[in-house]
PDB file of C-alpha atoms and ligand atoms in Angstrom:
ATOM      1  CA  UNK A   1      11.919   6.721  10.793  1.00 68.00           C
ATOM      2  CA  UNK A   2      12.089   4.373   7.828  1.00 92.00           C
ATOM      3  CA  UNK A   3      10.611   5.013   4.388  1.00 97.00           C
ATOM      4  CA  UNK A   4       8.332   2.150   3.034  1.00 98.00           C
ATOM      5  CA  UNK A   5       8.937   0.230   0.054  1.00 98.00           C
ATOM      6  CA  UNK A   6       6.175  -1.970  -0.608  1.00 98.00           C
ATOM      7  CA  UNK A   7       5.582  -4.266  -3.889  1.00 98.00           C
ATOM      8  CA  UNK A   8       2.054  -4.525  -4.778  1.00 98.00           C
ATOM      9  CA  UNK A   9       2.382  -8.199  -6.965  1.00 98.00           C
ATOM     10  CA  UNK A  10      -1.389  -7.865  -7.855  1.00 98.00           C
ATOM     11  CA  UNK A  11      -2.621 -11.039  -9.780  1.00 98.00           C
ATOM     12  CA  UNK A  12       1.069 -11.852 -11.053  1.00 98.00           C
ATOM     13  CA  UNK A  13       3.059 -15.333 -10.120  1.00 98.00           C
ATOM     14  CA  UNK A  14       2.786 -18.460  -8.638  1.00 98.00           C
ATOM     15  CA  UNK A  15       4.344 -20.157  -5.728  1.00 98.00           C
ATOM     16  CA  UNK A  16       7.889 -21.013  -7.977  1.00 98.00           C
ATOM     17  CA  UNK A  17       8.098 -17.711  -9.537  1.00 98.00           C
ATOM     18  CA  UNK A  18       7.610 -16.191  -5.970  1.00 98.00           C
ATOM     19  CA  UNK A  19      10.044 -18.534  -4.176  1.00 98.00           C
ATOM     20  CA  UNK A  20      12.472 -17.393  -7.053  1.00 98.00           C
ATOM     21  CA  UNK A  21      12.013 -13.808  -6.805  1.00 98.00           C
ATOM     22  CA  UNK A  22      12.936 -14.323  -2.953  1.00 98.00           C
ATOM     23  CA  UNK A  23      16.074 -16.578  -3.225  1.00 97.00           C
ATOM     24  CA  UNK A  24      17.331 -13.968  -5.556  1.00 97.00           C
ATOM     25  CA  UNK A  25      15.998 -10.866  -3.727  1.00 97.00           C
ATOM     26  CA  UNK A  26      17.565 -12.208  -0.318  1.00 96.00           C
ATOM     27  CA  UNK A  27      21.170 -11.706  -1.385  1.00 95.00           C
ATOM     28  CA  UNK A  28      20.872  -8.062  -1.657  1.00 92.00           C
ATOM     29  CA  UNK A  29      22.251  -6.509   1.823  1.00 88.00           C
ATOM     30  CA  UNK A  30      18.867  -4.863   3.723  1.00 84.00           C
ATOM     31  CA  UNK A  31      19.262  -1.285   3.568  1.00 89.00           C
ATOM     32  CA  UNK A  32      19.140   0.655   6.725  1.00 91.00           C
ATOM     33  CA  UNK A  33      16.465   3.122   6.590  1.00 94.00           C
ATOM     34  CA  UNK A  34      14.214   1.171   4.206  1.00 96.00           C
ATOM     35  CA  UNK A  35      11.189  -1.469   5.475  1.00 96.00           C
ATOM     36  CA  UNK A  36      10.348  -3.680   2.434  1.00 97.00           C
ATOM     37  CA  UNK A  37       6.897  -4.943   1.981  1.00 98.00           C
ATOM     38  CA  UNK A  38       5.664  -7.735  -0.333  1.00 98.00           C
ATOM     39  CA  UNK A  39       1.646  -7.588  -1.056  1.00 98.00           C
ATOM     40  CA  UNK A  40       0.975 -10.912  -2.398  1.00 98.00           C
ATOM     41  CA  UNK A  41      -1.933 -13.091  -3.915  1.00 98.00           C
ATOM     42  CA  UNK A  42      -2.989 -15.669  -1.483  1.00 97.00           C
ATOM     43  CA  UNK A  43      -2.287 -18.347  -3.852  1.00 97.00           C
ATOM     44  CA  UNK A  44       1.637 -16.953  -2.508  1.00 98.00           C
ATOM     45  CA  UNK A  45       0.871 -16.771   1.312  1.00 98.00           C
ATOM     46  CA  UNK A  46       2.143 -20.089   1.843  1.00 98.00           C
ATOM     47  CA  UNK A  47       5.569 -19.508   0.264  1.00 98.00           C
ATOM     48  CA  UNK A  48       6.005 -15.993   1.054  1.00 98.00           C
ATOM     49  CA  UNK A  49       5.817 -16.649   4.851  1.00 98.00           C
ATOM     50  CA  UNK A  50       8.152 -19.719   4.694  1.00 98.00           C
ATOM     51  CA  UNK A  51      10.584 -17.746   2.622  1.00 98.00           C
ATOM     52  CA  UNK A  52      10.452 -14.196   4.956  1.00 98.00           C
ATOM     53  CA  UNK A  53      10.121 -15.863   8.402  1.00 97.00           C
ATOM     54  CA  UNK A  54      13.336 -14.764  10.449  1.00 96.00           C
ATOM     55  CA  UNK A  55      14.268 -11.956   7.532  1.00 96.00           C
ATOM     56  CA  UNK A  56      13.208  -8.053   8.000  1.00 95.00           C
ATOM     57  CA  UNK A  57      11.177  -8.453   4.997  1.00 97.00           C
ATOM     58  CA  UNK A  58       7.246  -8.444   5.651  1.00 98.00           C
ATOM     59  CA  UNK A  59       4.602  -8.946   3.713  1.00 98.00           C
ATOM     60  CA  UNK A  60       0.745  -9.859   3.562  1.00 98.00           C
ATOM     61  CA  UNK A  61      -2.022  -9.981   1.479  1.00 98.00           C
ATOM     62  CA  UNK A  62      -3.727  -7.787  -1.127  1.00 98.00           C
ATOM     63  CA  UNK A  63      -7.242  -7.489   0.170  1.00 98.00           C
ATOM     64  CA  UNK A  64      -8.860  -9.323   3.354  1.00 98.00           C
ATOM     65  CA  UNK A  65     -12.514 -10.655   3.720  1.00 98.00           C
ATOM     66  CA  UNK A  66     -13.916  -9.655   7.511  1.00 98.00           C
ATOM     67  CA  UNK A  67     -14.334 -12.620   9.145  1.00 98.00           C
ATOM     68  CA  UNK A  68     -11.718 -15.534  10.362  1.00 98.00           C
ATOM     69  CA  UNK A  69     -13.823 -18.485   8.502  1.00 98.00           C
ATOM     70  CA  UNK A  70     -17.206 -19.178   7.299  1.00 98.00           C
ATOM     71  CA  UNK A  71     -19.419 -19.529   3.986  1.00 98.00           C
ATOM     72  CA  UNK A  72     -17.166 -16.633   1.976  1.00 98.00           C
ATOM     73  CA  UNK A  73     -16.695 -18.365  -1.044  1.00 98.00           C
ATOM     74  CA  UNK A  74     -14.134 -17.213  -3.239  1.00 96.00           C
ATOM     75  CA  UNK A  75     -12.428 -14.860  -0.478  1.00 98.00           C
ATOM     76  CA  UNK A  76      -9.348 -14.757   1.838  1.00 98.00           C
ATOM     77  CA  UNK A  77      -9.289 -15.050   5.979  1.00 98.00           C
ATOM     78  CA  UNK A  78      -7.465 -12.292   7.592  1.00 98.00           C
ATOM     79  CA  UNK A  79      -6.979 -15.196  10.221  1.00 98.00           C
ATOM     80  CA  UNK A  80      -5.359 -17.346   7.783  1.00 98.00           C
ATOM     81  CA  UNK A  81      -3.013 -14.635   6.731  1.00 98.00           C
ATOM     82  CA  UNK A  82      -2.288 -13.630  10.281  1.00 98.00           C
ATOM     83  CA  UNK A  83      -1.100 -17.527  10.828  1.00 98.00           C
ATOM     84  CA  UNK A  84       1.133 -18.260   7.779  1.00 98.00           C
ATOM     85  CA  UNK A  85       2.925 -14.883   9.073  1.00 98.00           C
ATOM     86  CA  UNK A  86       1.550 -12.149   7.277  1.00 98.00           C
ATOM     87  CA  UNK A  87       2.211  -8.611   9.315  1.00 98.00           C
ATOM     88  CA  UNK A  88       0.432  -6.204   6.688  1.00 98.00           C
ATOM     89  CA  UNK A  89      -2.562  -6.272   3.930  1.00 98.00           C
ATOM     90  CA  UNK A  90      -3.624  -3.760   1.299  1.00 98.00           C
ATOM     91  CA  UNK A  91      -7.034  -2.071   1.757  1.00 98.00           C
ATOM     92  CA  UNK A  92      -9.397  -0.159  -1.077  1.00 98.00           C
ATOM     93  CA  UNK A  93      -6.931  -0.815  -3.677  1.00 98.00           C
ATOM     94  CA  UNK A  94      -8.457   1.368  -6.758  1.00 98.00           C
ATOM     95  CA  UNK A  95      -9.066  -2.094  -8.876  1.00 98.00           C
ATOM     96  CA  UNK A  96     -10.925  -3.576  -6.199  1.00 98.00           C
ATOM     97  CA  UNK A  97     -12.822  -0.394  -6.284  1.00 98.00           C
ATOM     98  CA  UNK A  98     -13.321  -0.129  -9.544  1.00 97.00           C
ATOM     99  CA  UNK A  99     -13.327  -4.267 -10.646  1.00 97.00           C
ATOM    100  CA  UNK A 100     -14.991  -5.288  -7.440  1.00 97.00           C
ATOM    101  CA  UNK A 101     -17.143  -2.431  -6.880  1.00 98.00           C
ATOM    102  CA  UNK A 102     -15.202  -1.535  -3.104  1.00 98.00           C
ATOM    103  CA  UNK A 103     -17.283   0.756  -1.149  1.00 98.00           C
ATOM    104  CA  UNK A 104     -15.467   3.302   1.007  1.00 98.00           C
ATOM    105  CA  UNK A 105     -18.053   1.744   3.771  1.00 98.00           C
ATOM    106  CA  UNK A 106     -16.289  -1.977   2.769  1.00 98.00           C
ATOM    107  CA  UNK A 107     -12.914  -0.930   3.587  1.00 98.00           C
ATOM    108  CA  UNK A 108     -13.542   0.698   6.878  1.00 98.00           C
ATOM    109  CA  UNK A 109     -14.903  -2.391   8.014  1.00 98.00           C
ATOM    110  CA  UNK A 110     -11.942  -4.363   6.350  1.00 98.00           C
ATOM    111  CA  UNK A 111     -10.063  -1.905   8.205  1.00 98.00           C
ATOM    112  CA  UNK A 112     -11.771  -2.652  11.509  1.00 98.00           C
ATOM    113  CA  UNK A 113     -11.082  -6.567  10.657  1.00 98.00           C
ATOM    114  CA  UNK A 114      -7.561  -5.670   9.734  1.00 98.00           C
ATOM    115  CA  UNK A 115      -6.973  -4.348  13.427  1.00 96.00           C
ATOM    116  CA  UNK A 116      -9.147  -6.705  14.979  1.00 96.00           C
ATOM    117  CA  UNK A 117      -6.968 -10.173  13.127  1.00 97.00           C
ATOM    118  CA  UNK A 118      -3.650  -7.910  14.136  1.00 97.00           C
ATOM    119  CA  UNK A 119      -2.783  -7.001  10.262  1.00 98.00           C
ATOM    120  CA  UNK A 120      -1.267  -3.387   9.773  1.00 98.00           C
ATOM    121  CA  UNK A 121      -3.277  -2.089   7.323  1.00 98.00           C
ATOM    122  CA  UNK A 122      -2.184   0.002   3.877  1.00 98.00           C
ATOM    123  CA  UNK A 123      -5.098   2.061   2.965  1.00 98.00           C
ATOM    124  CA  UNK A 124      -5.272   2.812  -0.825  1.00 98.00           C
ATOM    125  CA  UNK A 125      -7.049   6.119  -1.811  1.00 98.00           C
ATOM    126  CA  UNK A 126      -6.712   8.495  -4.784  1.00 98.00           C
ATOM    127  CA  UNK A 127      -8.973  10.941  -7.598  1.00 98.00           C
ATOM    128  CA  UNK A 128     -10.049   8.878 -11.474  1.00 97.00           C
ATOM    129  CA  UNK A 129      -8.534  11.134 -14.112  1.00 96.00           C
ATOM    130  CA  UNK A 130     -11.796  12.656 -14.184  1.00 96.00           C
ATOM    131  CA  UNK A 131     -12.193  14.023 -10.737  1.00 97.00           C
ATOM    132  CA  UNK A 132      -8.871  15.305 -11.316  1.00 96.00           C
ATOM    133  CA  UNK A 133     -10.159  16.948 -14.199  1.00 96.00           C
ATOM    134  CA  UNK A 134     -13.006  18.728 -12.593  1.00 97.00           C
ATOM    135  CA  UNK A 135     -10.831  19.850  -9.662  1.00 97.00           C
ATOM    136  CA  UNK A 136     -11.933  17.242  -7.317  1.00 98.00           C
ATOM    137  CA  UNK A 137      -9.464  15.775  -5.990  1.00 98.00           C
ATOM    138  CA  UNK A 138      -9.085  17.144  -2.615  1.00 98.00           C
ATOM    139  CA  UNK A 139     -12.822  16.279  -2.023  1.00 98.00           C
ATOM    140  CA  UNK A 140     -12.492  12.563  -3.262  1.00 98.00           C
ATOM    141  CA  UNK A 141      -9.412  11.828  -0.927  1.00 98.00           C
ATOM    142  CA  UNK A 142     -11.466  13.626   2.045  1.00 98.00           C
ATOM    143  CA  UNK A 143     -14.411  11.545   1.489  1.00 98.00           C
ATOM    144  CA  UNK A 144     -12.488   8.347   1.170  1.00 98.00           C
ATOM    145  CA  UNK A 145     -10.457   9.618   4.318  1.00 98.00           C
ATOM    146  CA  UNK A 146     -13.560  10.297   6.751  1.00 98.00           C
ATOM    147  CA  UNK A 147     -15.516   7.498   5.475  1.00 98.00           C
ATOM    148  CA  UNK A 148     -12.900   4.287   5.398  1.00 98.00           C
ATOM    149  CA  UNK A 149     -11.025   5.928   8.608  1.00 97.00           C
ATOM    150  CA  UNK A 150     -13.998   6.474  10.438  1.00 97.00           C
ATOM    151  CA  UNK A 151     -14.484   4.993  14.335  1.00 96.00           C
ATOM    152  CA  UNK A 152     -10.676   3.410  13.716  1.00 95.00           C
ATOM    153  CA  UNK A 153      -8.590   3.658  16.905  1.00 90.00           C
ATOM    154  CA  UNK A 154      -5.668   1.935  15.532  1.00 87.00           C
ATOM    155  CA  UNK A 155      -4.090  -0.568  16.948  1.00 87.00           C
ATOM    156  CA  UNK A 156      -0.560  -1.642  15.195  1.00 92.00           C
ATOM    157  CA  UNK A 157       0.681   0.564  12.629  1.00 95.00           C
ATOM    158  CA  UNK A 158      -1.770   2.521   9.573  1.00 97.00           C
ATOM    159  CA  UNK A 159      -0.358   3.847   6.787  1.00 98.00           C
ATOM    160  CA  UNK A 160      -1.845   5.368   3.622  1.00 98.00           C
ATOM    161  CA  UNK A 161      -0.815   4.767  -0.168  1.00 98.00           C
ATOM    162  CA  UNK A 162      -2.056   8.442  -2.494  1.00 98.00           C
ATOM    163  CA  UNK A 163      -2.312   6.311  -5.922  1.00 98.00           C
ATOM    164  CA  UNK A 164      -3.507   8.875  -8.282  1.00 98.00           C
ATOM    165  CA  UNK A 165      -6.185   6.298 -10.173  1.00 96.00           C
ATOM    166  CA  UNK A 166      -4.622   7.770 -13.881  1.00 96.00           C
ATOM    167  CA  UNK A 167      -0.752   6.964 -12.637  1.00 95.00           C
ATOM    168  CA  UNK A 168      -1.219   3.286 -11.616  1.00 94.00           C
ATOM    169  CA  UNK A 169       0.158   1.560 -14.555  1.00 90.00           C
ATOM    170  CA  UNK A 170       0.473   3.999 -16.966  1.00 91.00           C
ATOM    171  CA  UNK A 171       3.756   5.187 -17.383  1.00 88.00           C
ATOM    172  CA  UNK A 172       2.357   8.417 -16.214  1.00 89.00           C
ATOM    173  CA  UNK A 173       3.331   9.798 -12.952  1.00 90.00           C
ATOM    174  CA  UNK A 174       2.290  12.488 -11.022  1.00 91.00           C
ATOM    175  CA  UNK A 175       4.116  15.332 -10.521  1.00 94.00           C
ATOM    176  CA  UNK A 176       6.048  16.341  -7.761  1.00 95.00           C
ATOM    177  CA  UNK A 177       3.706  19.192  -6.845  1.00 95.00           C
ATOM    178  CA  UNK A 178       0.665  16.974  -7.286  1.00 96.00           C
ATOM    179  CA  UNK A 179       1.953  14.318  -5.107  1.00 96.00           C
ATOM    180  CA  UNK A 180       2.858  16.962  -2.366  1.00 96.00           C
ATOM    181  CA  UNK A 181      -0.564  18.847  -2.551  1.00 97.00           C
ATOM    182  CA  UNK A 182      -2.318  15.246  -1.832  1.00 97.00           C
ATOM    183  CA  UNK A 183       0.371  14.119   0.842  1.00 98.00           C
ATOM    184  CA  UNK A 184      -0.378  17.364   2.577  1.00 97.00           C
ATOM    185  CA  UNK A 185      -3.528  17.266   2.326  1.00 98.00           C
ATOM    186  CA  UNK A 186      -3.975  13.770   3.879  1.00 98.00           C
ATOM    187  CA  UNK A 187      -1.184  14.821   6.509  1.00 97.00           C
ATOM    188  CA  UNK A 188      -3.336  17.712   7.900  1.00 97.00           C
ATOM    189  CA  UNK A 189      -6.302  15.360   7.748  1.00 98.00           C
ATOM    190  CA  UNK A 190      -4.766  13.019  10.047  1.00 97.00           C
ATOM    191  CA  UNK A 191      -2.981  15.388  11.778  1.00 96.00           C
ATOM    192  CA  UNK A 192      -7.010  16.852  12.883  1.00 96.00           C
ATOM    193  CA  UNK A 193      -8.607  13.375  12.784  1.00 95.00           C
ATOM    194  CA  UNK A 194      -6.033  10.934  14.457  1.00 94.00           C
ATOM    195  CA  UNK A 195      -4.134  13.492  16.371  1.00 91.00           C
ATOM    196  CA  UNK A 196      -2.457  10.990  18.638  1.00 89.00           C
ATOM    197  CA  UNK A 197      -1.493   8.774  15.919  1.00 88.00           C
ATOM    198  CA  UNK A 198      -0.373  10.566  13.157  1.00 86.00           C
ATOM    199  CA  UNK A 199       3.374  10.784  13.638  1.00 88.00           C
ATOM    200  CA  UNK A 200       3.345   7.066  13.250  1.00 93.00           C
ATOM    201  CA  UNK A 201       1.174   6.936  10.027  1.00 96.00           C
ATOM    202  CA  UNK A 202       3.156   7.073   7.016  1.00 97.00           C
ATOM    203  CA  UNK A 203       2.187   8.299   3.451  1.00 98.00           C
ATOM    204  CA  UNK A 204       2.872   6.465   0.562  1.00 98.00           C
ATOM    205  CA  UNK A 205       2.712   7.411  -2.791  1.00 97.00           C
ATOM    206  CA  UNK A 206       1.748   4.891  -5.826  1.00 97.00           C
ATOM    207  CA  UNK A 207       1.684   5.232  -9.318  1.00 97.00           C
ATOM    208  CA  UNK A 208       4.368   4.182 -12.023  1.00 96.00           C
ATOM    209  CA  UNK A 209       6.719   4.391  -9.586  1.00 97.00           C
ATOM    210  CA  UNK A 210      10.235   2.777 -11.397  1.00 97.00           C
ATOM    211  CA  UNK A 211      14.383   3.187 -10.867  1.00 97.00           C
ATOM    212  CA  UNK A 212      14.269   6.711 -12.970  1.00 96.00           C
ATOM    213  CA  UNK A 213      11.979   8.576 -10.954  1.00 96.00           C
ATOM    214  CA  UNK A 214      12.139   7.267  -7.254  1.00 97.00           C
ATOM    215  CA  UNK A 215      14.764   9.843  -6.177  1.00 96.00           C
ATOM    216  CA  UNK A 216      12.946  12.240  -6.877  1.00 95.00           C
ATOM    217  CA  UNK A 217       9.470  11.404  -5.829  1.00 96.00           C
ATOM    218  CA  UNK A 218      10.986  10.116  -2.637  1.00 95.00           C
ATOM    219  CA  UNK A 219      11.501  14.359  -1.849  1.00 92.00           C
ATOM    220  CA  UNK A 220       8.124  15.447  -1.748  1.00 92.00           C
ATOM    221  CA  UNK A 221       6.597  16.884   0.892  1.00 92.00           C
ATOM    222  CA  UNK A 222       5.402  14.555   3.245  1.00 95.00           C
ATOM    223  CA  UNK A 223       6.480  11.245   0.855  1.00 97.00           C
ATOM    224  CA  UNK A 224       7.186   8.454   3.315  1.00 97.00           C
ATOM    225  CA  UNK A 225       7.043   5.617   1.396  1.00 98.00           C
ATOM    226  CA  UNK A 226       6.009   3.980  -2.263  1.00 98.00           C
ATOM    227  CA  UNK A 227       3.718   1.368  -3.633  1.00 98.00           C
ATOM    228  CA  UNK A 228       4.862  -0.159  -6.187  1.00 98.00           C
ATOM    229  CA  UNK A 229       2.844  -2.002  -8.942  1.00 98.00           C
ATOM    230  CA  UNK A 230       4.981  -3.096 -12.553  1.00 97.00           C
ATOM    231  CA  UNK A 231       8.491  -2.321 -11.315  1.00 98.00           C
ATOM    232  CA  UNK A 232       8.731  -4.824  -8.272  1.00 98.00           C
ATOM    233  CA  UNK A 233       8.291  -7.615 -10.375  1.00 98.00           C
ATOM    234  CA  UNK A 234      11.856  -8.285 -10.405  1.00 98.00           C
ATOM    235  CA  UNK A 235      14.019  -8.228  -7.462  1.00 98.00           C
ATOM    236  CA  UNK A 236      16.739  -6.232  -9.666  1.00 97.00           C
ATOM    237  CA  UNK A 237      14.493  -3.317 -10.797  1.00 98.00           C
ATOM    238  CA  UNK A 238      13.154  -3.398  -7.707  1.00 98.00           C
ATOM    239  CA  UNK A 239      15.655  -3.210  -5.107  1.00 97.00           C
ATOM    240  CA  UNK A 240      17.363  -0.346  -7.655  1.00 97.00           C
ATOM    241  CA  UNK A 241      14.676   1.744  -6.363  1.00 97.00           C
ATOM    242  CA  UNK A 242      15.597   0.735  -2.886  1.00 96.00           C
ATOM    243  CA  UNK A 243      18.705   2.266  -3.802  1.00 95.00           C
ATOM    244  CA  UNK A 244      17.963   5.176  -5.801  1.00 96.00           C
ATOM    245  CA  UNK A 245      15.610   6.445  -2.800  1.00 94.00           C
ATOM    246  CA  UNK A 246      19.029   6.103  -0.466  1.00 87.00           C
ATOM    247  CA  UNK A 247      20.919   8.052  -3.226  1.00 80.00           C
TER     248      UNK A 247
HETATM  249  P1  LIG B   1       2.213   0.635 -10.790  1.00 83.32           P
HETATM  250  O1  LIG B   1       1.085   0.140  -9.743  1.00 83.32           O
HETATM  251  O2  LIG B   1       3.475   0.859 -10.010  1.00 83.32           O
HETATM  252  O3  LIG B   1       2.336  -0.489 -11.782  1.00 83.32           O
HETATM  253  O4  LIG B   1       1.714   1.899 -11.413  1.00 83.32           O
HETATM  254  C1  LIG B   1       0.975   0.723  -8.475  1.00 83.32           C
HETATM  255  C2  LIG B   1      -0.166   0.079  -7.719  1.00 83.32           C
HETATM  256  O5  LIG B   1      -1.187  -0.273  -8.321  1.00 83.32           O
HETATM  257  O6  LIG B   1      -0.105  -0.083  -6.484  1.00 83.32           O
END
């Protein structure tokens, strides 16, 4: 089973700087074991999908609206994405909770659209500094869980990115026993709630994520994969993680 390593771009370069990044990022040699995943801004979509087509590089976008077309101004067609070759799309990212004011109701139906448009979605959950600091962070992660999983039968691949809200760029990361308690915790979750799916969802962990620690995050319990923010900006730093995870 591979381990993911997805880059999360957020709201970071245009259609030359991401054509660049791939030219350059192509000439590494694809390591087996590893599936690489680019989440890009839409403004990339077009470029992305002409540069990945025929590679084993995938990628898709960072947040979907539920619907193919329509009177959605300002928002991005799962349909669309689906067409120019995207495979995958970012759900409940904690900044479009927190800047967009994401319900956990709006990304179970984004991941109902996801499934319906045939995207494989990465759902994004994780505590605030605060809940962590009042011991809730096993209840946050449940709630988020029940609510933005809830009536999904899925029907490609699901996968789910821990991003403790205080690690995503910070510099700080979570330890390894943090990250293990949450990735265990979600584990049994699905394990209960998605019992015939669960050996096929795989957990990702998020949060300053760079070349120095990915070794050893990469050995938690129940670490499958990373999302990865600042350090996949640039195809060097960010295919040395691909390499530091194979050791
Ligand atoms: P970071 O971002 O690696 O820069 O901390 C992770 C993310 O937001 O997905």
């Amino acid at each position: 089973m591979s381990f993911i390593l997805a880059a999360n771009w957020k709201m970071n370069k245009g259609p030359a700087q991401a054509r660049a990044f791939f030219d350059q990022y192509k000439k590494n040699q694809s390591l087996s074991g590893i599936k690489t995943l680019f989440f890009v801004s839409s403004v990339n979509a077009s470029v992305t999908g002409d540069a990945l087509e025929g590679t084993d590089l995938y990628w898709g976008p960072q947040n979907i609206f539920p619907a193919a077309h329509g009177a959605f101004t300002g928002e991005t067609s799962p349909q669309v994405m689906k067409d120019l070759g995207a495979s995958y799309v970012l759900v409940g990212h904690s900044e479009r909770r927190k800047l967009f004011f994401e319900s956990d109701q709006q990304t179970n139906v984004k991941l109902h659209s996801a499934s319906e448009f045939g995207l494989n979605p990465v759902l994004c959950v994780g505590e605030t500094f605060e809940e962590r600091k009042q011991g809730r962070t096993l209840e946050v992660l449940n709630r988020q869980l029940i609510i933005g999983l809830s009536n999904l039968e899925p029907k490609g691949e699901l996968h789910i990115a821990y991003e403790p809200v205080w690690a995503i760029g910070t510099g700080e990361v979570a330890s390894i026993d943090q990250v293990s308690e949450a990735h265990q915790f979600i584990r049994k979750f699905l394990s209960e709630k998605l019992p015939h799916h669960h050996d096929n969802i795989k957990i990702l962990y998020g949060g300053s994520v760079k070349p120095e620690n990915a070794r050893e995050l990469s050995q938690g319990k129940e670490v499958s994969g990373f999302l990865i923010g600042g350090a996949s900006l640039d195809p060097e730093i960010f295919f040395s993680i691909a390499r530091a995870i194979k050791g």
